Coordinates of C-alpha atoms in Angstrom, one line a residue:
M1 CA -57.5 -57.8 -9.7
L2 CA -61.0 -57.3 -11.1
E3 CA -62.4 -60.3 -9.2
S4 CA -60.7 -59.2 -6.0
L5 CA -62.3 -55.7 -6.2
E6 CA -65.7 -57.1 -6.8
R7 CA -65.4 -59.7 -4.0
D8 CA -64.1 -57.1 -1.5
T9 CA -66.3 -54.1 -2.4
L10 CA -69.1 -55.5 -4.5
A11 CA -68.3 -52.8 -7.1
Q12 CA -67.8 -54.2 -10.6
L13 CA -65.0 -53.0 -12.9
V14 CA -65.0 -54.2 -16.5
V15 CA -62.2 -53.4 -19.0
V16 CA -63.0 -53.5 -22.7
T17 CA -60.5 -53.1 -25.5
T18 CA -61.9 -52.8 -29.0
P19 CA -60.2 -52.4 -32.4
S20 CA -63.0 -50.1 -33.6
L21 CA -65.8 -47.9 -32.2
D22 CA -67.8 -48.7 -35.4
G23 CA -68.4 -45.0 -36.1
F24 CA -69.7 -44.2 -32.6
S25 CA -68.2 -41.7 -30.3
I26 CA -66.3 -43.2 -27.4
A27 CA -69.0 -41.8 -25.0
D28 CA -71.9 -43.3 -26.9
Y29 CA -70.1 -46.6 -27.4
S30 CA -69.2 -47.0 -23.7
I31 CA -72.7 -46.0 -22.4
A32 CA -74.4 -48.5 -24.7
L33 CA -71.9 -51.2 -23.7
G34 CA -72.3 -50.6 -20.0
R35 CA -76.1 -50.6 -20.2
G36 CA -76.2 -53.5 -22.6
W37 CA -74.0 -55.7 -20.4
G38 CA -75.6 -54.5 -17.2
I39 CA -72.3 -53.7 -15.5
G40 CA -72.6 -53.2 -11.7
H41 CA -75.5 -54.2 -9.5
R42 CA -78.8 -52.8 -10.8
E43 CA -80.0 -51.3 -7.5
R44 CA -76.6 -50.0 -6.4
N45 CA -75.5 -48.8 -9.9
D46 CA -72.0 -49.5 -8.9
G47 CA -70.3 -50.4 -12.1
L48 CA -67.1 -49.0 -13.6
L49 CA -66.2 -49.5 -17.3
L50 CA -62.8 -48.7 -18.8
V51 CA -63.0 -48.7 -22.6
V52 CA -59.8 -48.5 -24.7
A53 CA -59.9 -48.2 -28.5
P54 CA -56.1 -48.0 -29.2
N55 CA -56.5 -47.9 -33.0
E56 CA -58.6 -44.7 -32.6
R57 CA -56.5 -43.4 -29.7
K58 CA -59.6 -43.1 -27.5
M59 CA -60.1 -44.0 -23.8
R60 CA -63.1 -43.5 -21.5
I61 CA -64.2 -44.4 -18.0
E62 CA -67.9 -44.7 -17.4
V63 CA -69.0 -44.5 -13.8
G64 CA -72.3 -45.8 -12.4
Y65 CA -74.3 -43.3 -10.3
G66 CA -73.6 -45.3 -7.2
L67 CA -69.8 -44.6 -7.5
E68 CA -69.9 -41.0 -8.8
G69 CA -68.9 -39.8 -5.3
T70 CA -65.9 -42.1 -5.3
V71 CA -64.7 -41.8 -8.9
D72 CA -65.6 -38.3 -10.0
D73 CA -64.9 -36.8 -13.4
V74 CA -61.6 -35.1 -12.3
F75 CA -60.2 -38.4 -10.9
A76 CA -61.3 -40.3 -14.0
A77 CA -59.6 -37.7 -16.3
D78 CA -56.5 -38.0 -14.2
V79 CA -56.5 -41.8 -14.6
I80 CA -56.8 -41.4 -18.4
E81 CA -53.9 -38.9 -18.5
G82 CA -51.8 -41.4 -16.5
M83 CA -52.5 -44.1 -19.0
K84 CA -51.4 -42.1 -22.0
P85 CA -47.7 -42.4 -21.5
F86 CA -47.9 -46.2 -21.4
F87 CA -49.9 -46.2 -24.7
Q88 CA -47.5 -43.8 -26.3
N89 CA -44.8 -46.3 -25.6
A90 CA -46.9 -49.1 -27.0
D91 CA -47.2 -50.6 -23.5
F92 CA -50.9 -51.3 -23.7
D93 CA -50.9 -53.9 -20.9
G94 CA -49.1 -51.5 -18.7
G95 CA -51.6 -48.7 -19.5
V96 CA -54.6 -50.9 -18.7
S97 CA -52.9 -52.2 -15.5
Y98 CA -52.2 -48.7 -14.4
G99 CA -55.9 -47.7 -15.0
V100 CA -57.3 -50.7 -13.3
S101 CA -54.9 -50.3 -10.3
R102 CA -55.8 -46.6 -9.9
L103 CA -59.6 -47.2 -10.1
S104 CA -59.4 -50.2 -7.8
D105 CA -57.3 -48.3 -5.2
R106 CA -59.7 -45.4 -5.3
V107 CA -62.8 -47.6 -4.7
R108 CA -61.0 -49.4 -1.8
Q109 CA -59.5 -46.3 -0.2
N110 CA -62.9 -44.6 -0.1
G111 CA -64.3 -47.6 1.8
Y112 CA -66.9 -48.3 -0.8
R113 CA -68.9 -51.3 0.1
K114 CA -72.6 -51.6 -0.2
A115 CA -74.8 -54.3 1.3
A116 CA -75.6 -57.1 -1.1

């Protein structure tokens, strides 16, 4: 699903699950990870990062500036809320799949595609 999204739209979505945030806030952890890994194309800034720390019961979606008009804060919060019931039922695969599906659909539905 992730490869297909990148192939079709050029946007890059990365999912990270971690057993520990190592004392960092989920925001600091995900920002550092996104920047460190260089998610999304540098000039388009079209990366999406879904971070899940199940042991700490934290989730976050980081959105590159190039996708902020497509995946705004309200939509990202809605995706996180939709993932919670899966996690509460110990269905982590289902929760991640739900999040990836919603994010992918949003990028595709909004016709996001930038020239390479």
